[in-house]
Amino acid sequence: MRNVKYLKCTRCSREYPALPDMTTCDCGGILDVVYDYDSIRTSLTKETLRERADHTMWRYRELLPIEEDTVPQGLRVGSSPLYESERIAEDLGIKKLYIKDDGFNPTSSLKDRASAMAVTKAKEAGYSTIACSSTGNAASSLAGNAAASGIKTYIFVPSRAPKGKIAQLLMFGANLTAVDGSYEETFELSKKAIDKYGWYNRNAAVNPYLSEGKKTVALEICEQLDFIAPDFVAVSVGDGCTIAGVYKGFYDMYRIGLIDRIPRLISVQAEGCCPINTAVKENTPLRAQEENTFADSIAVGVPRNADKAIKAIKDSDGICVNVSDDEIREAQKYLAKNAGVFAEPAGAAATAGLRKLCREGKLEKDATVVTIATGNGLKDIDSAIKTVSEPIHCKNDLKEFEEKFGLK
Ligand SMILES: *Cc1c(COP(=O)(O)O)cnc(C)c1O
Ligand SMILES: [Zn+2]
């Protein structure tokens, strides 16, 4: 790869060649892809981007870790909408508010960005089977993107995973194991199986290319805001791969000179499961926590990408905020009602954190903020119905209808 120099350990700084199936450093640290920004900045410019017909995540090819002749695999991922909401900005008391709706992706979550990358790298490396463990969305997106490219999958999810995600997995033909245990135990079982059978590994943190796929969400935000970086970007955090990817995308754009500063990241976790925010706030090593939240996608007691996530929060002068399940439910309704964006609980968590910070007066009045809705609400109908009320029933009778709505 001409654009990639090497992979570098985030813990001990050891360098490795960027082979398509590289995993972690011998020291156990996770690897980061190091680019040749000097050469990239000459070919990836505002002008060249404007002329590109490719409106998928692969339009930023120079900043992606694939060979020049590699054909991208998977579904049509990326170019999700960035909605501006004047109503919400006014309500929150900030200048501008944008919602990046990544539930718009083909399997309805931001994870498609990482899974399309994983399937592409697996094909590059000549594998025919990919495996992963996941709280649900990484799994369903991998199964969908792999199905599109004729690759077999072995997938491990905790049995608590919402039905929508299970339905996707079974429809996409994954070899699915619902593990009776926590996400941590699910990860451990997948690791044992992958070590034994040598499948391509799409586990968070183990695979250094996933956050490179996820960073395309930040590259798109830059382009959609005409290369003026927002002041804050709110992200919900589980394993930490997403927020690490968001940081990397802005860092890349900064290094090639397309934006002039990196936004401050708002790391949002659930009160019942916030190991990354605790480590940042208390400046202590990461400690495992219970997975005590209904926002299943961020119920990660032992985050695998914590090193990269913590660095992203600190380097961006970020803010950590924890939200209760009730605050997440309120944010789900708020986003849906005020912006027409129906997000799953973890997808609305970032907005819950943002609302909390605004209520506490922590953001400046002239701030421009992007909140990322990471997954679509239809993935978890059971919890959504509990959050709202049952519909009003009525016979085919106009009088009864009018009485029920207090009309006339
Ligand atoms: C995976 C996921 C997250 C968090 O991403 P991490 O990389 O685990 O931190 C947030 N929201 C949704 C909908 C997700 O699927
Ligand atoms: Zn190392």
Coordinates of C-alpha atoms and ligand atoms in Angstrom, one line a residue:
M1 CA 0.0 0.0 0.0
R2 CA 1.6 3.3 -1.1
N3 CA -0.5 5.4 1.3
V4 CA 0.2 3.3 4.4
K5 CA 3.6 3.4 6.1
Y6 CA 3.2 0.7 8.7
L7 CA 1.1 -0.4 11.7
K8 CA 2.2 0.9 15.1
C9 CA 1.5 -0.4 18.6
T10 CA -0.4 2.1 20.7
R11 CA 1.3 0.7 23.8
C12 CA 5.0 0.0 23.0
S13 CA 5.3 1.9 19.6
R14 CA 6.7 -1.2 17.9
E15 CA 6.1 -1.1 14.1
Y16 CA 4.8 -3.9 11.9
P17 CA 4.2 -4.2 8.1
A18 CA 0.5 -3.6 7.3
L19 CA -0.4 -7.2 6.3
P20 CA -4.2 -7.7 5.7
D21 CA -4.6 -10.2 8.6
M22 CA -2.4 -8.5 11.2
T23 CA -4.0 -8.5 14.6
T24 CA -2.4 -7.2 17.9
C25 CA 1.2 -6.5 18.9
D26 CA 3.2 -9.2 20.7
C27 CA 2.9 -7.0 23.9
G28 CA -0.9 -7.3 23.7
G29 CA -1.3 -3.6 22.6
I30 CA -3.6 -2.7 19.7
L31 CA -2.2 -1.5 16.4
D32 CA -2.9 1.8 14.7
V33 CA -2.5 2.4 10.9
V34 CA 0.1 5.1 10.1
Y35 CA -0.4 6.9 6.8
D36 CA 1.9 8.9 4.5
Y37 CA 0.0 12.2 4.9
D38 CA 2.6 14.1 2.8
S39 CA 1.7 12.1 -0.3
I40 CA -2.0 11.8 0.5
R41 CA -2.5 15.6 0.8
T42 CA -1.5 16.0 -2.8
S43 CA -4.2 13.7 -4.2
L44 CA -7.0 14.0 -1.7
T45 CA -8.1 17.6 -1.9
K46 CA -11.4 19.5 -1.9
E47 CA -11.2 19.7 -5.7
T48 CA -10.6 16.0 -6.3
L49 CA -13.3 15.0 -3.8
R50 CA -15.8 17.2 -5.6
E51 CA -15.1 15.4 -8.9
R52 CA -15.5 11.9 -7.4
A53 CA -18.6 10.0 -8.5
D54 CA -18.2 7.3 -5.8
H55 CA -20.6 8.3 -2.9
T56 CA -19.7 5.4 -0.6
M57 CA -17.2 5.2 2.2
W58 CA -14.6 4.2 -0.4
R59 CA -14.5 7.7 -1.9
Y60 CA -11.8 8.5 0.7
R61 CA -9.6 5.7 -0.7
E62 CA -6.3 7.4 -0.1
L63 CA -7.1 7.4 3.6
L64 CA -8.1 3.8 3.7
P65 CA -5.8 0.8 4.3
I66 CA -6.4 -1.2 1.1
E67 CA -4.2 -2.0 -1.9
E68 CA -4.6 0.1 -5.0
D69 CA -6.1 -2.7 -7.0
T70 CA -8.4 -4.0 -4.3
V71 CA -12.1 -4.1 -5.2
P72 CA -14.1 -3.0 -2.2
Q73 CA -16.4 -5.7 -0.9
G74 CA -19.7 -5.8 0.9
L75 CA -22.8 -3.6 0.6
R76 CA -23.3 0.1 -0.3
V77 CA -22.0 1.7 2.9
G78 CA -21.6 5.4 3.8
S79 CA -22.9 8.8 2.7
S80 CA -25.4 8.8 5.5
P81 CA -27.4 12.0 5.9
L82 CA -26.3 14.9 8.2
Y83 CA -29.5 16.6 9.2
E84 CA -29.5 20.1 10.7
S85 CA -32.1 20.7 13.3
E86 CA -32.8 24.3 14.1
R87 CA -35.5 23.3 16.5
I88 CA -33.2 21.1 18.6
A89 CA -30.4 23.7 18.5
E90 CA -32.7 26.3 19.9
D91 CA -34.1 24.0 22.5
L92 CA -30.6 23.0 23.7
G93 CA -29.4 26.7 23.6
I94 CA -26.5 26.1 21.1
K95 CA -25.8 27.7 17.7
K96 CA -26.1 24.7 15.4
L97 CA -27.0 21.0 15.9
Y98 CA -26.5 18.3 13.3
I99 CA -27.6 14.7 13.5
K100 CA -25.5 12.2 11.6
D101 CA -27.9 9.4 11.0
D102 CA -25.8 6.3 10.5
G103 CA -28.8 4.0 11.0
F104 CA -29.2 4.8 7.3
N105 CA -26.5 2.2 6.4
P106 CA -27.5 -1.0 4.6
T107 CA -27.8 -3.2 7.8
S108 CA -28.9 -0.1 9.7
S109 CA -25.9 0.8 11.9
L110 CA -22.6 2.5 11.8
K111 CA -20.9 -1.0 12.1
D112 CA -21.4 -1.4 8.4
R113 CA -18.4 0.8 7.9
A114 CA -16.1 -1.6 9.8
S115 CA -17.7 -4.7 8.4
A116 CA -17.3 -3.7 4.8
M117 CA -13.7 -3.0 5.6
A118 CA -13.3 -6.4 7.3
V119 CA -14.8 -8.3 4.4
T120 CA -12.6 -6.4 2.0
K121 CA -9.4 -7.1 4.0
A122 CA -10.4 -10.8 4.4
K123 CA -10.8 -11.1 0.7
E124 CA -7.4 -9.4 0.1
A125 CA -5.8 -11.9 2.5
G126 CA -7.6 -14.8 0.7
Y127 CA -9.8 -16.0 3.6
S128 CA -13.3 -17.5 2.9
T129 CA -14.6 -17.4 6.5
I130 CA -14.8 -14.5 8.9
A131 CA -15.8 -14.7 12.6
C132 CA -16.6 -12.2 15.3
S133 CA -18.3 -11.7 18.6
S134 CA -20.5 -8.7 19.0
T135 CA -23.3 -7.2 21.1
G136 CA -25.4 -7.5 17.9
N137 CA -24.7 -4.8 15.3
A138 CA -21.1 -5.7 14.4
A139 CA -22.5 -9.2 14.0
S140 CA -25.5 -8.4 11.8
S141 CA -23.4 -6.0 9.7
L142 CA -20.7 -8.5 9.2
A143 CA -23.2 -11.2 8.2
G144 CA -24.9 -8.9 5.7
N145 CA -21.7 -7.6 4.1
A146 CA -20.2 -11.1 4.0
A147 CA -23.3 -12.5 2.4
A148 CA -23.0 -9.9 -0.3
S149 CA -19.5 -11.1 -1.0
G150 CA -20.0 -14.8 -0.7
I151 CA -18.0 -15.2 2.5
K152 CA -19.0 -17.6 5.3
T153 CA -19.4 -16.3 8.9
Y154 CA -19.3 -17.7 12.4
I155 CA -20.9 -15.3 14.8
F156 CA -21.2 -15.1 18.6
V157 CA -23.7 -12.8 20.3
P158 CA -24.9 -12.7 23.9
S159 CA -28.3 -14.3 24.1
R160 CA -29.7 -10.9 25.4
A161 CA -29.2 -9.5 21.8
P162 CA -32.5 -7.8 20.6
K163 CA -34.7 -9.8 18.2
G164 CA -34.2 -7.5 15.2
K165 CA -30.5 -8.1 15.2
I166 CA -31.0 -11.9 15.7
A167 CA -33.5 -11.9 12.8
Q168 CA -30.9 -10.1 10.5
L169 CA -28.2 -12.6 11.5
L170 CA -30.4 -15.7 10.7
M171 CA -31.7 -14.1 7.4
F172 CA -28.1 -13.4 6.3
G173 CA -27.3 -17.1 6.9
A174 CA -24.6 -16.6 9.6
N175 CA -23.5 -19.6 11.6
L176 CA -24.9 -18.0 14.7
T177 CA -24.2 -18.9 18.4
A178 CA -26.3 -17.1 21.0
V179 CA -24.0 -17.4 24.1
D180 CA -25.7 -17.8 27.4
G181 CA -23.6 -15.3 29.2
S182 CA -22.3 -11.7 29.2
Y183 CA -20.6 -10.0 26.2
E184 CA -17.3 -10.6 27.9
E185 CA -18.0 -14.4 27.9
T186 CA -19.2 -14.2 24.3
F187 CA -15.9 -12.5 23.3
E188 CA -13.9 -15.3 25.1
L189 CA -15.7 -18.1 23.3
S190 CA -15.2 -16.5 19.9
K191 CA -11.5 -16.0 20.7
K192 CA -11.1 -19.7 21.5
A193 CA -12.9 -20.8 18.3
I194 CA -11.0 -18.3 16.1
D195 CA -7.7 -19.3 17.6
K196 CA -8.5 -23.0 16.9
Y197 CA -9.9 -22.7 13.4
G198 CA -7.9 -19.7 12.0
W199 CA -10.8 -17.7 10.6
Y200 CA -10.4 -14.1 9.7
N201 CA -10.9 -12.1 12.9
R202 CA -13.4 -9.2 13.0
N203 CA -13.2 -8.7 16.7
A204 CA -13.1 -5.1 18.0
A205 CA -9.5 -4.0 18.8
V206 CA -8.0 -7.2 17.6
N207 CA -8.4 -6.1 14.0
P208 CA -6.6 -2.8 13.3
Y209 CA -8.6 -2.0 10.2
L210 CA -12.1 -1.7 11.8
S211 CA -11.6 1.8 13.2
E212 CA -10.2 2.8 9.8
G213 CA -13.6 1.9 8.3
K214 CA -15.5 3.6 11.1
K215 CA -13.5 6.8 10.7
T216 CA -15.3 7.4 7.3
V217 CA -18.2 8.7 9.4
A218 CA -15.9 11.7 10.5
L219 CA -14.5 12.1 7.0
E220 CA -18.1 12.5 5.7
I221 CA -19.0 15.0 8.5
C222 CA -16.1 17.2 7.4
E223 CA -17.1 17.1 3.8
Q224 CA -20.8 17.6 4.6
L225 CA -19.9 20.7 6.7
D226 CA -17.8 22.1 3.9
F227 CA -14.6 21.4 5.8
I228 CA -15.4 23.6 8.8
A229 CA -14.9 21.3 11.8
P230 CA -17.7 21.4 14.4
D231 CA -16.9 22.3 18.0
F232 CA -18.1 19.1 19.5
V233 CA -19.1 15.6 18.3
A234 CA -21.1 13.4 20.6
V235 CA -20.5 9.6 20.3
S236 CA -21.9 6.7 22.3
V237 CA -19.2 4.4 23.6
G238 CA -19.1 0.6 24.2
D239 CA -15.9 -1.1 23.1
G240 CA -14.4 2.2 22.1
C241 CA -13.7 1.4 18.5
T242 CA -16.3 4.0 17.2
I243 CA -15.0 7.0 19.1
A244 CA -11.4 6.0 18.2
G245 CA -12.4 5.9 14.6
V246 CA -14.2 9.2 14.8
Y247 CA -11.1 10.8 16.3
K248 CA -8.9 9.2 13.6
G249 CA -11.1 10.6 10.8
F250 CA -10.8 14.1 12.1
Y251 CA -7.1 13.6 12.8
D252 CA -6.5 12.5 9.2
M253 CA -8.5 15.5 7.8
Y254 CA -6.4 17.8 10.0
R255 CA -3.1 16.2 9.0
I256 CA -3.9 16.6 5.3
G257 CA -4.9 20.2 5.8
L258 CA -8.6 20.0 5.0
I259 CA -9.8 21.1 8.5
D260 CA -7.9 23.5 10.8
R261 CA -8.7 21.8 14.2
I262 CA -10.0 18.6 15.7
P263 CA -13.4 18.8 17.4
R264 CA -13.8 18.0 21.0
L265 CA -15.3 14.6 21.5
I266 CA -18.2 14.0 23.9
S267 CA -17.9 10.4 25.1
V268 CA -21.3 9.1 26.3
Q269 CA -21.7 5.9 28.3
A270 CA -24.5 4.4 30.3
E271 CA -24.4 4.9 34.1
G272 CA -24.8 1.2 34.5
C273 CA -21.7 0.4 32.3
C274 CA -19.1 3.2 32.0
P275 CA -15.6 1.7 32.3
I276 CA -14.0 4.0 29.8
N277 CA -15.5 7.3 31.2
T278 CA -14.5 6.2 34.7
A279 CA -10.9 5.5 33.6
V280 CA -10.7 9.0 32.0
K281 CA -12.5 10.9 34.8
E282 CA -10.5 9.3 37.6
N283 CA -7.3 8.9 35.5
T284 CA -7.1 5.2 36.6
P285 CA -6.4 2.0 34.7
L286 CA -9.4 0.4 33.1
R287 CA -11.5 -1.7 35.5
A288 CA -14.2 -4.2 34.4
Q289 CA -17.8 -3.2 35.1
E290 CA -21.2 -4.9 35.1
E291 CA -23.2 -4.6 31.8
N292 CA -26.1 -2.9 33.5
T293 CA -28.0 -1.0 30.8
F294 CA -30.8 -1.7 28.3
A295 CA -28.7 0.0 25.6
D296 CA -27.3 -3.3 24.5
S297 CA -24.9 -2.0 21.9
I298 CA -22.9 -0.1 24.6
A299 CA -23.3 -2.7 27.4
V300 CA -19.6 -3.6 27.2
G301 CA -18.1 -4.4 30.6
V302 CA -14.6 -5.1 29.4
P303 CA -14.0 -2.7 26.4
R304 CA -11.4 -4.0 24.0
N305 CA -10.5 -0.7 22.4
A306 CA -10.1 1.2 25.6
D307 CA -6.5 2.4 24.9
K308 CA -7.4 4.0 21.6
A309 CA -10.7 5.4 23.0
I310 CA -9.1 7.0 26.0
K311 CA -6.4 8.5 23.9
A312 CA -9.0 9.9 21.5
I313 CA -11.0 11.5 24.4
K314 CA -7.9 13.0 26.0
D315 CA -6.2 14.2 22.8
S316 CA -9.3 15.9 21.6
D317 CA -9.8 17.6 25.0
G318 CA -13.0 15.6 25.2
I319 CA -15.8 15.5 27.8
C320 CA -17.1 12.3 29.4
V321 CA -20.8 12.1 30.4
N322 CA -22.8 9.2 31.7
V323 CA -26.6 8.9 31.2
S324 CA -29.3 6.8 32.9
D325 CA -31.5 4.4 31.0
D326 CA -34.4 6.8 31.5
E327 CA -32.4 9.6 30.0
I328 CA -31.6 7.4 27.0
R329 CA -35.3 6.6 26.6
E330 CA -36.2 10.3 26.7
A331 CA -33.5 11.1 24.1
Q332 CA -34.9 8.3 21.9
K333 CA -38.3 9.9 21.9
Y334 CA -36.8 13.4 21.6
L335 CA -34.8 12.6 18.5
A336 CA -37.7 10.8 16.9
K337 CA -40.3 13.5 17.7
N338 CA -38.2 16.5 16.9
A339 CA -36.1 15.3 14.0
G340 CA -37.8 12.2 12.6
V341 CA -34.7 10.1 13.4
F342 CA -35.6 6.8 15.1
A343 CA -32.5 5.5 16.8
E344 CA -32.0 2.4 18.9
P345 CA -31.1 3.0 22.6
A346 CA -27.3 3.2 22.0
G347 CA -28.0 5.3 18.9
A348 CA -29.8 7.9 21.0
A349 CA -27.4 7.8 23.9
A350 CA -25.1 10.4 22.4
T351 CA -28.0 12.8 22.2
A352 CA -28.9 12.0 25.8
G353 CA -25.4 13.0 26.9
L354 CA -25.5 16.1 24.8
R355 CA -28.9 17.2 26.4
K356 CA -27.4 16.6 29.8
L357 CA -24.4 18.7 29.2
C358 CA -26.5 21.5 27.7
R359 CA -28.9 21.4 30.7
E360 CA -25.8 21.7 33.0
G361 CA -24.6 24.7 30.9
K362 CA -21.3 22.9 30.0
L363 CA -21.4 23.9 26.3
E364 CA -20.9 27.4 24.9
K365 CA -23.9 29.2 23.4
D366 CA -22.2 29.6 20.1
A367 CA -21.2 25.9 19.8
T368 CA -21.8 23.8 16.7
V369 CA -22.4 20.2 17.6
V370 CA -22.8 17.0 15.7
T371 CA -24.5 14.0 17.5
I372 CA -24.1 10.6 15.8
A373 CA -27.1 8.3 15.8
T374 CA -25.3 5.1 15.5
G375 CA -28.1 2.6 14.8
N376 CA -31.7 2.4 13.7
G377 CA -34.5 2.0 16.2
L378 CA -36.3 -0.8 14.3
K379 CA -33.5 -3.1 15.5
D380 CA -35.0 -3.2 19.0
I381 CA -38.8 -2.8 18.8
D382 CA -39.5 -4.4 22.2
S383 CA -37.7 -1.7 24.2
A384 CA -39.1 1.1 21.9
I385 CA -42.7 0.0 22.6
K386 CA -42.0 0.0 26.3
T387 CA -40.7 3.6 26.0
V388 CA -43.8 4.9 24.2
S389 CA -47.4 4.0 24.8
E390 CA -49.7 1.5 23.1
P391 CA -51.7 2.9 20.2
I392 CA -55.2 4.2 20.6
H393 CA -57.7 1.6 19.3
C394 CA -60.9 2.5 17.6
K395 CA -63.7 0.9 15.6
N396 CA -64.7 2.1 12.1
D397 CA -66.7 4.9 13.8
L398 CA -65.9 8.6 13.2
K399 CA -67.7 9.6 16.5
E400 CA -65.6 7.3 18.6
F401 CA -62.4 8.5 16.8
E402 CA -63.4 12.2 17.5
E403 CA -64.1 11.4 21.2
K404 CA -60.7 9.7 21.6
F405 CA -58.8 12.6 20.2
G406 CA -61.0 15.3 21.7
L407 CA -61.8 16.7 18.3
K408 CA -64.9 18.9 17.5
Ligands
LIG1 C1 -21.3 -0.6 18.5 C2 -22.2 0.5 18.8 C3 -21.8 1.6 19.5 C4 -20.5 1.8 20.2 O1 -19.4 1.5 19.4 P1 -18.1 0.9 20.1 O2 -17.1 0.7 19.0 O3 -18.5 -0.5 20.7 O4 -17.7 1.8 21.2 C5 -22.8 2.6 19.7 N1 -24.0 2.5 19.1 C6 -24.4 1.4 18.4 C7 -25.7 1.4 17.8 C8 -23.5 0.4 18.1 O5 -23.9 -0.7 17.4
ZN2 ZN 3.3 -3.4 21.6

